[in-house]
Amino acid sequence: MPMCADAAMRLDRLLTTLAVGSRSQVKTMLRAGRVTVNGQVVRSADAHVQPGDRLTLDQQPLDARTTRHVLLNKPCGVLTAARDSKQPTVLDLLPPAYRACGCMPVGRLDKDTSGLLLLTTDGELAHRLLSPKRHVWKCYEATVDGPLNAQDTAAFAAGLELSDFTALPAELEILRSSPQEAVAQVRVREGKFHQVRRMFAARGRTVTALRRLSLGPLTLDASLQPGEYRELTAQELTELLAAVSKEDAE
């Protein structure tokens, strides 16, 4: 089923926003009768599309939504940025329509960090998720280059002193530990630059692999391979909006 526009909009602007083509290319498509709205060929660029209208291009349904919320399993080696002249970015993993409608990553995962990354066109939602005063929990799985023990767990819970700030109390759950390597889950309420890596460094450990498992109520979809993505479900979006709308956010 074709997906309808989210708000009233000029047809040429909507098609451009959907990355169907440039403004001049879109006008050529319209003049050629390649676009229909609700089953009728529309040739006028300044015709307005309403919420609920159904569009096709060359008889193929168009997903005309301009509001997007995307859950991406970010792979290592990809920058969390809109664009970069030398290296691939997370927007390069999505179809052009997502970039064209302004879908942007919420926060940042380091180039060498993988896992859950949310991208959205909703700037207010992104702001709320990133707001320090809301303390949205994030869970990571970290592999480090040596053993971890109960003293490390206690240090994370107390709040680690770093060079420029004291980290808020965090939860460290050791999944397995050996003299050579340990794997643990870490839950933090901040998103400072390289924070999880720096917290382990303060305990004398170097992170060799880091993957984000959750952001607030969102969890990484196990069916998504690195580099794959999907839209949030209606339930996920409802839970996410509820989580950032709490007036008593700590």
PDB file of C-alpha atoms in Angstrom:
ATOM      1  CA  MET A   1       0.000   0.000   0.000  1.00  0.00           C
ATOM      2  CA  PRO A   2       1.396   3.450  -0.884  1.00  0.00           C
ATOM      3  CA  MET A   3       2.276   5.539   2.155  1.00  0.00           C
ATOM      4  CA  CYS A   4       0.706   8.991   2.300  1.00  0.00           C
ATOM      5  CA  ALA A   5       2.240  12.389   2.930  1.00  0.00           C
ATOM      6  CA  ASP A   6       2.489  13.566   6.535  1.00  0.00           C
ATOM      7  CA  ALA A   7       1.306  17.117   5.812  1.00  0.00           C
ATOM      8  CA  ALA A   8      -0.067  19.200   2.960  1.00  0.00           C
ATOM      9  CA  MET A   9       2.722  20.071   0.549  1.00  0.00           C
ATOM     10  CA  ARG A  10       3.302  21.146  -3.034  1.00  0.00           C
ATOM     11  CA  LEU A  11       3.678  18.074  -5.206  1.00  0.00           C
ATOM     12  CA  ASP A  12       7.012  19.099  -6.730  1.00  0.00           C
ATOM     13  CA  ARG A  13       8.450  19.884  -3.310  1.00  0.00           C
ATOM     14  CA  LEU A  14       7.270  16.574  -1.896  1.00  0.00           C
ATOM     15  CA  LEU A  15       8.766  14.583  -4.766  1.00  0.00           C
ATOM     16  CA  THR A  16      12.055  16.442  -4.382  1.00  0.00           C
ATOM     17  CA  THR A  17      12.027  15.800  -0.632  1.00  0.00           C
ATOM     18  CA  LEU A  18      11.542  12.108  -1.359  1.00  0.00           C
ATOM     19  CA  ALA A  19      14.699  12.195  -3.521  1.00  0.00           C
ATOM     20  CA  VAL A  20      12.764  11.180  -6.613  1.00  0.00           C
ATOM     21  CA  GLY A  21      14.808  13.712  -8.562  1.00  0.00           C
ATOM     22  CA  SER A  22      15.908  17.326  -8.720  1.00  0.00           C
ATOM     23  CA  ARG A  23      13.283  20.053  -8.997  1.00  0.00           C
ATOM     24  CA  SER A  24      13.758  20.252 -12.781  1.00  0.00           C
ATOM     25  CA  GLN A  25      13.693  16.462 -13.148  1.00  0.00           C
ATOM     26  CA  VAL A  26      10.491  16.281 -11.102  1.00  0.00           C
ATOM     27  CA  LYS A  27       8.808  18.876 -13.322  1.00  0.00           C
ATOM     28  CA  THR A  28       9.785  16.822 -16.384  1.00  0.00           C
ATOM     29  CA  MET A  29       8.288  13.704 -14.790  1.00  0.00           C
ATOM     30  CA  LEU A  30       5.062  15.565 -14.079  1.00  0.00           C
ATOM     31  CA  ARG A  31       4.769  16.960 -17.601  1.00  0.00           C
ATOM     32  CA  ALA A  32       5.254  13.442 -18.952  1.00  0.00           C
ATOM     33  CA  GLY A  33       2.302  12.191 -16.891  1.00  0.00           C
ATOM     34  CA  ARG A  34       4.375   9.757 -14.843  1.00  0.00           C
ATOM     35  CA  VAL A  35       2.909  10.767 -11.478  1.00  0.00           C
ATOM     36  CA  THR A  36      -0.562  10.008 -10.158  1.00  0.00           C
ATOM     37  CA  VAL A  37      -2.318  11.227  -7.022  1.00  0.00           C
ATOM     38  CA  ASN A  38      -5.234   9.089  -5.884  1.00  0.00           C
ATOM     39  CA  GLY A  39      -5.255   7.347  -9.245  1.00  0.00           C
ATOM     40  CA  GLN A  40      -5.326  10.535 -11.325  1.00  0.00           C
ATOM     41  CA  VAL A  41      -2.430  11.780 -13.439  1.00  0.00           C
ATOM     42  CA  VAL A  42      -1.245  15.152 -12.104  1.00  0.00           C
ATOM     43  CA  ARG A  43       0.949  17.320 -14.327  1.00  0.00           C
ATOM     44  CA  SER A  44       0.923  20.536 -12.300  1.00  0.00           C
ATOM     45  CA  ALA A  45       3.998  21.106 -10.134  1.00  0.00           C
ATOM     46  CA  ASP A  46       2.130  23.441  -7.778  1.00  0.00           C
ATOM     47  CA  ALA A  47      -0.662  20.956  -7.071  1.00  0.00           C
ATOM     48  CA  HIS A  48      -0.933  20.234  -3.347  1.00  0.00           C
ATOM     49  CA  VAL A  49      -0.825  16.764  -1.833  1.00  0.00           C
ATOM     50  CA  GLN A  50      -2.869  16.224   1.313  1.00  0.00           C
ATOM     51  CA  PRO A  51      -2.392  13.734   4.150  1.00  0.00           C
ATOM     52  CA  GLY A  52      -4.142  10.541   3.053  1.00  0.00           C
ATOM     53  CA  ASP A  53      -3.391  11.047  -0.650  1.00  0.00           C
ATOM     54  CA  ARG A  54      -1.821   8.111  -2.460  1.00  0.00           C
ATOM     55  CA  LEU A  55       0.983   8.664  -4.960  1.00  0.00           C
ATOM     56  CA  THR A  56       2.559   6.569  -7.680  1.00  0.00           C
ATOM     57  CA  LEU A  57       5.490   7.125 -10.008  1.00  0.00           C
ATOM     58  CA  ASP A  58       5.525   5.099 -13.215  1.00  0.00           C
ATOM     59  CA  GLN A  59       2.635   3.079 -11.746  1.00  0.00           C
ATOM     60  CA  GLN A  60       4.727   2.123  -8.700  1.00  0.00           C
ATOM     61  CA  PRO A  61       3.554   3.186  -5.206  1.00  0.00           C
ATOM     62  CA  LEU A  62       5.575   5.954  -3.558  1.00  0.00           C
ATOM     63  CA  ASP A  63       6.276   5.984   0.163  1.00  0.00           C
ATOM     64  CA  ALA A  64       5.469   9.655   0.677  1.00  0.00           C
ATOM     65  CA  ARG A  65       6.195   9.954   4.396  1.00  0.00           C
ATOM     66  CA  THR A  66       8.498  12.812   5.323  1.00  0.00           C
ATOM     67  CA  THR A  67       8.639  11.853   9.008  1.00  0.00           C
ATOM     68  CA  ARG A  68      11.042   8.985   9.662  1.00  0.00           C
ATOM     69  CA  HIS A  69      12.349   7.138  12.710  1.00  0.00           C
ATOM     70  CA  VAL A  70      15.006   4.570  11.904  1.00  0.00           C
ATOM     71  CA  LEU A  71      16.731   1.929  14.008  1.00  0.00           C
ATOM     72  CA  LEU A  72      20.130   1.144  12.492  1.00  0.00           C
ATOM     73  CA  ASN A  73      22.614  -1.553  13.490  1.00  0.00           C
ATOM     74  CA  LYS A  74      25.691   0.594  12.942  1.00  0.00           C
ATOM     75  CA  PRO A  75      28.773  -1.324  11.834  1.00  0.00           C
ATOM     76  CA  CYS A  76      32.307  -0.468  12.870  1.00  0.00           C
ATOM     77  CA  GLY A  77      34.259   1.690  10.432  1.00  0.00           C
ATOM     78  CA  VAL A  78      31.358   4.020   9.608  1.00  0.00           C
ATOM     79  CA  LEU A  79      31.144   7.609  10.838  1.00  0.00           C
ATOM     80  CA  THR A  80      28.105   8.905  12.691  1.00  0.00           C
ATOM     81  CA  ALA A  81      27.707  11.979  10.519  1.00  0.00           C
ATOM     82  CA  ALA A  82      25.471  13.272   7.762  1.00  0.00           C
ATOM     83  CA  ARG A  83      28.255  13.300   5.186  1.00  0.00           C
ATOM     84  CA  ASP A  84      32.015  13.107   4.895  1.00  0.00           C
ATOM     85  CA  SER A  85      34.174  13.646   1.816  1.00  0.00           C
ATOM     86  CA  LYS A  86      36.546  10.770   2.572  1.00  0.00           C
ATOM     87  CA  GLN A  87      34.810   8.157   4.726  1.00  0.00           C
ATOM     88  CA  PRO A  88      31.420   6.392   4.672  1.00  0.00           C
ATOM     89  CA  THR A  89      28.760   7.686   7.044  1.00  0.00           C
ATOM     90  CA  VAL A  90      25.612   6.191   8.526  1.00  0.00           C
ATOM     91  CA  LEU A  91      23.487   8.178   6.040  1.00  0.00           C
ATOM     92  CA  ASP A  92      25.266   6.329   3.227  1.00  0.00           C
ATOM     93  CA  LEU A  93      23.690   3.121   4.564  1.00  0.00           C
ATOM     94  CA  LEU A  94      20.158   4.451   3.971  1.00  0.00           C
ATOM     95  CA  PRO A  95      18.269   5.177   0.735  1.00  0.00           C
ATOM     96  CA  PRO A  96      18.586   8.781  -0.524  1.00  0.00           C
ATOM     97  CA  ALA A  97      15.027   9.611   0.571  1.00  0.00           C
ATOM     98  CA  TYR A  98      16.071   9.509   4.215  1.00  0.00           C
ATOM     99  CA  ARG A  99      18.794  12.098   3.743  1.00  0.00           C
ATOM    100  CA  ALA A 100      16.531  14.210   1.537  1.00  0.00           C
ATOM    101  CA  CYS A 101      13.805  14.468   4.207  1.00  0.00           C
ATOM    102  CA  GLY A 102      16.314  15.428   6.905  1.00  0.00           C
ATOM    103  CA  CYS A 103      16.722  12.175   8.811  1.00  0.00           C
ATOM    104  CA  MET A 104      19.691  12.633  11.151  1.00  0.00           C
ATOM    105  CA  PRO A 105      21.467  10.493  13.757  1.00  0.00           C
ATOM    106  CA  VAL A 106      20.548  11.048  17.390  1.00  0.00           C
ATOM    107  CA  GLY A 107      23.840  11.477  19.202  1.00  0.00           C
ATOM    108  CA  ARG A 108      27.019   9.834  18.060  1.00  0.00           C
ATOM    109  CA  LEU A 109      28.656   6.439  18.119  1.00  0.00           C
ATOM    110  CA  ASP A 110      32.417   6.395  17.602  1.00  0.00           C
ATOM    111  CA  LYS A 111      33.715   5.086  14.304  1.00  0.00           C
ATOM    112  CA  ASP A 112      34.887   1.918  16.065  1.00  0.00           C
ATOM    113  CA  THR A 113      31.676   1.453  18.070  1.00  0.00           C
ATOM    114  CA  SER A 114      28.838  -0.619  16.648  1.00  0.00           C
ATOM    115  CA  GLY A 115      25.232  -1.284  17.542  1.00  0.00           C
ATOM    116  CA  LEU A 116      22.003   0.620  18.019  1.00  0.00           C
ATOM    117  CA  LEU A 117      21.786   4.056  16.434  1.00  0.00           C
ATOM    118  CA  LEU A 118      18.543   5.979  16.131  1.00  0.00           C
ATOM    119  CA  LEU A 119      18.022   8.366  13.217  1.00  0.00           C
ATOM    120  CA  THR A 120      14.999  10.652  13.036  1.00  0.00           C
ATOM    121  CA  THR A 121      13.528  13.676  11.302  1.00  0.00           C
ATOM    122  CA  ASP A 122      12.030  14.789  14.639  1.00  0.00           C
ATOM    123  CA  GLY A 123      14.408  17.401  16.034  1.00  0.00           C
ATOM    124  CA  GLU A 124      12.475  17.786  19.293  1.00  0.00           C
ATOM    125  CA  LEU A 125      12.625  14.054  19.962  1.00  0.00           C
ATOM    126  CA  ALA A 126      16.364  14.066  19.299  1.00  0.00           C
ATOM    127  CA  HIS A 127      16.845  17.037  21.629  1.00  0.00           C
ATOM    128  CA  ARG A 128      14.943  15.338  24.435  1.00  0.00           C
ATOM    129  CA  LEU A 129      16.884  12.097  24.051  1.00  0.00           C
ATOM    130  CA  LEU A 130      20.189  13.972  24.208  1.00  0.00           C
ATOM    131  CA  SER A 131      19.222  16.372  27.002  1.00  0.00           C
ATOM    132  CA  PRO A 132      21.614  15.845  29.941  1.00  0.00           C
ATOM    133  CA  LYS A 133      18.894  16.547  32.493  1.00  0.00           C
ATOM    134  CA  ARG A 134      16.770  13.657  31.222  1.00  0.00           C
ATOM    135  CA  HIS A 135      19.513  11.078  31.835  1.00  0.00           C
ATOM    136  CA  VAL A 136      18.321   8.591  29.215  1.00  0.00           C
ATOM    137  CA  TRP A 137      19.904   5.212  29.977  1.00  0.00           C
ATOM    138  CA  LYS A 138      22.135   3.598  27.382  1.00  0.00           C
ATOM    139  CA  CYS A 139      23.451   0.036  27.563  1.00  0.00           C
ATOM    140  CA  TYR A 140      26.690  -1.135  25.959  1.00  0.00           C
ATOM    141  CA  GLU A 141      28.489  -4.440  25.665  1.00  0.00           C
ATOM    142  CA  ALA A 142      32.231  -3.944  26.113  1.00  0.00           C
ATOM    143  CA  THR A 143      35.154  -6.303  25.628  1.00  0.00           C
ATOM    144  CA  VAL A 144      38.317  -5.296  27.484  1.00  0.00           C
ATOM    145  CA  ASP A 145      41.889  -6.497  27.487  1.00  0.00           C
ATOM    146  CA  GLY A 146      42.051  -8.023  30.958  1.00  0.00           C
ATOM    147  CA  PRO A 147      39.996  -9.222  33.928  1.00  0.00           C
ATOM    148  CA  LEU A 148      37.230  -7.350  35.706  1.00  0.00           C
ATOM    149  CA  ASN A 149      36.086  -7.894  39.273  1.00  0.00           C
ATOM    150  CA  ALA A 150      33.764  -6.699  42.020  1.00  0.00           C
ATOM    151  CA  GLN A 151      35.988  -3.700  42.719  1.00  0.00           C
ATOM    152  CA  ASP A 152      35.412  -2.493  39.161  1.00  0.00           C
ATOM    153  CA  THR A 153      31.662  -2.905  39.573  1.00  0.00           C
ATOM    154  CA  ALA A 154      31.770  -0.863  42.776  1.00  0.00           C
ATOM    155  CA  ALA A 155      33.896   1.850  41.166  1.00  0.00           C
ATOM    156  CA  PHE A 156      31.425   2.245  38.295  1.00  0.00           C
ATOM    157  CA  ALA A 157      28.535   2.389  40.784  1.00  0.00           C
ATOM    158  CA  ALA A 158      30.260   5.088  42.836  1.00  0.00           C
ATOM    159  CA  GLY A 159      30.951   7.361  39.855  1.00  0.00           C
ATOM    160  CA  LEU A 160      34.392   7.378  38.305  1.00  0.00           C
ATOM    161  CA  GLU A 161      36.665  10.413  38.474  1.00  0.00           C
ATOM    162  CA  LEU A 162      37.858  11.267  34.973  1.00  0.00           C
ATOM    163  CA  SER A 163      40.227  14.042  33.939  1.00  0.00           C
ATOM    164  CA  ASP A 164      37.533  16.646  33.244  1.00  0.00           C
ATOM    165  CA  PHE A 165      34.411  15.416  35.056  1.00  0.00           C
ATOM    166  CA  THR A 166      33.063  12.840  37.469  1.00  0.00           C
ATOM    167  CA  ALA A 167      30.899  10.295  35.698  1.00  0.00           C
ATOM    168  CA  LEU A 168      27.480   9.669  37.127  1.00  0.00           C
ATOM    169  CA  PRO A 169      27.042   6.310  38.849  1.00  0.00           C
ATOM    170  CA  ALA A 170      26.851   3.561  36.235  1.00  0.00           C
ATOM    171  CA  GLU A 171      25.971  -0.119  36.269  1.00  0.00           C
ATOM    172  CA  LEU A 172      28.647  -2.675  35.367  1.00  0.00           C
ATOM    173  CA  GLU A 173      27.596  -6.303  34.939  1.00  0.00           C
ATOM    174  CA  ILE A 174      30.484  -8.679  34.296  1.00  0.00           C
ATOM    175  CA  LEU A 175      29.381 -11.402  31.873  1.00  0.00           C
ATOM    176  CA  ARG A 176      32.657 -13.297  31.810  1.00  0.00           C
ATOM    177  CA  SER A 177      36.212 -12.623  32.877  1.00  0.00           C
ATOM    178  CA  SER A 178      39.592 -14.240  32.397  1.00  0.00           C
ATOM    179  CA  PRO A 179      43.170 -13.029  32.889  1.00  0.00           C
ATOM    180  CA  GLN A 180      43.325 -12.158  29.179  1.00  0.00           C
ATOM    181  CA  GLU A 181      39.880 -10.682  28.492  1.00  0.00           C
ATOM    182  CA  ALA A 182      36.540  -9.743  29.997  1.00  0.00           C
ATOM    183  CA  VAL A 183      33.104  -8.991  28.569  1.00  0.00           C
ATOM    184  CA  ALA A 184      30.651  -6.799  30.454  1.00  0.00           C
ATOM    185  CA  GLN A 185      27.481  -4.782  30.019  1.00  0.00           C
ATOM    186  CA  VAL A 186      27.599  -1.135  31.043  1.00  0.00           C
ATOM    187  CA  ARG A 187      24.579   1.095  31.636  1.00  0.00           C
ATOM    188  CA  VAL A 188      25.244   4.834  31.674  1.00  0.00           C
ATOM    189  CA  ARG A 189      23.021   7.917  31.859  1.00  0.00           C
ATOM    190  CA  GLU A 190      25.393  10.272  30.051  1.00  0.00           C
ATOM    191  CA  GLY A 191      26.835  10.488  26.586  1.00  0.00           C
ATOM    192  CA  LYS A 192      30.162  12.229  26.988  1.00  0.00           C
ATOM    193  CA  PHE A 193      32.827  11.829  24.311  1.00  0.00           C
ATOM    194  CA  HIS A 194      34.409   8.354  24.551  1.00  0.00           C
ATOM    195  CA  GLN A 195      32.855   8.040  27.999  1.00  0.00           C
ATOM    196  CA  VAL A 196      32.609   4.245  28.276  1.00  0.00           C
ATOM    197  CA  ARG A 197      36.114   3.777  26.937  1.00  0.00           C
ATOM    198  CA  ARG A 198      37.435   6.403  29.352  1.00  0.00           C
ATOM    199  CA  MET A 199      35.666   4.816  32.303  1.00  0.00           C
ATOM    200  CA  PHE A 200      37.346   1.491  31.628  1.00  0.00           C
ATOM    201  CA  ALA A 201      40.664   3.259  31.085  1.00  0.00           C
ATOM    202  CA  ALA A 202      40.291   4.749  34.563  1.00  0.00           C
ATOM    203  CA  ARG A 203      40.232   1.165  35.824  1.00  0.00           C
ATOM    204  CA  GLY A 204      43.319   0.222  33.838  1.00  0.00           C
ATOM    205  CA  ARG A 205      41.527  -1.537  31.003  1.00  0.00           C
ATOM    206  CA  THR A 206      41.433  -0.848  27.258  1.00  0.00           C
ATOM    207  CA  VAL A 207      38.198  -1.464  25.372  1.00  0.00           C
ATOM    208  CA  THR A 208      38.833  -3.676  22.356  1.00  0.00           C
ATOM    209  CA  ALA A 209      35.197  -3.859  21.171  1.00  0.00           C
ATOM    210  CA  LEU A 210      32.143  -1.789  22.037  1.00  0.00           C
ATOM    211  CA  ARG A 211      28.540  -2.271  20.940  1.00  0.00           C
ATOM    212  CA  ARG A 212      25.454  -0.304  22.006  1.00  0.00           C
ATOM    213  CA  LEU A 213      22.551  -2.556  22.926  1.00  0.00           C
ATOM    214  CA  SER A 214      19.871  -0.071  23.960  1.00  0.00           C
ATOM    215  CA  LEU A 215      18.838   3.574  24.091  1.00  0.00           C
ATOM    216  CA  GLY A 216      16.063   4.283  26.572  1.00  0.00           C
ATOM    217  CA  PRO A 217      13.306   1.751  25.819  1.00  0.00           C
ATOM    218  CA  LEU A 218      14.757   0.892  22.395  1.00  0.00           C
ATOM    219  CA  THR A 219      16.781  -2.297  22.078  1.00  0.00           C
ATOM    220  CA  LEU A 220      18.984  -3.483  19.239  1.00  0.00           C
ATOM    221  CA  ASP A 221      17.014  -5.728  16.884  1.00  0.00           C
ATOM    222  CA  ALA A 222      18.823  -9.079  16.830  1.00  0.00           C
ATOM    223  CA  SER A 223      17.537  -9.737  13.301  1.00  0.00           C
ATOM    224  CA  LEU A 224      19.437  -6.736  11.903  1.00  0.00           C
ATOM    225  CA  GLN A 225      22.888  -7.509  10.568  1.00  0.00           C
ATOM    226  CA  PRO A 226      25.545  -4.755  10.815  1.00  0.00           C
ATOM    227  CA  GLY A 227      24.596  -2.059   8.320  1.00  0.00           C
ATOM    228  CA  GLU A 228      20.924  -3.061   8.196  1.00  0.00           C
ATOM    229  CA  TYR A 229      18.069  -0.867   9.385  1.00  0.00           C
ATOM    230  CA  ARG A 230      14.317  -0.726   9.820  1.00  0.00           C
ATOM    231  CA  GLU A 231      11.674   1.829  10.753  1.00  0.00           C
ATOM    232  CA  LEU A 232      10.558   1.953  14.367  1.00  0.00           C
ATOM    233  CA  THR A 233       7.317   0.135  15.074  1.00  0.00           C
ATOM    234  CA  ALA A 234       4.353   2.149  16.318  1.00  0.00           C
ATOM    235  CA  GLN A 235       4.805   0.613  19.772  1.00  0.00           C
ATOM    236  CA  GLU A 236       8.512   1.471  19.886  1.00  0.00           C
ATOM    237  CA  LEU A 237       7.796   5.072  18.919  1.00  0.00           C
ATOM    238  CA  THR A 238       5.040   5.353  21.520  1.00  0.00           C
ATOM    239  CA  GLU A 239       7.340   4.007  24.237  1.00  0.00           C
ATOM    240  CA  LEU A 240      10.172   6.288  23.158  1.00  0.00           C
ATOM    241  CA  LEU A 241       7.970   9.395  23.179  1.00  0.00           C
ATOM    242  CA  ALA A 242       6.604   8.419  26.592  1.00  0.00           C
ATOM    243  CA  ALA A 243      10.106   7.929  27.975  1.00  0.00           C
ATOM    244  CA  VAL A 244      11.267  11.422  26.993  1.00  0.00           C
ATOM    245  CA  SER A 245       8.014  13.137  27.954  1.00  0.00           C
ATOM    246  CA  LYS A 246       8.194  12.335  31.661  1.00  0.00           C
ATOM    247  CA  GLU A 247       8.016  15.566  33.624  1.00  0.00           C
ATOM    248  CA  ASP A 248       9.933  14.003  36.493  1.00  0.00           C
ATOM    249  CA  ALA A 249      12.972  13.083  34.383  1.00  0.00           C
ATOM    250  CA  GLU A 250      15.984  12.974  36.685  1.00  0.00           C
TER     251      GLU A 250
END
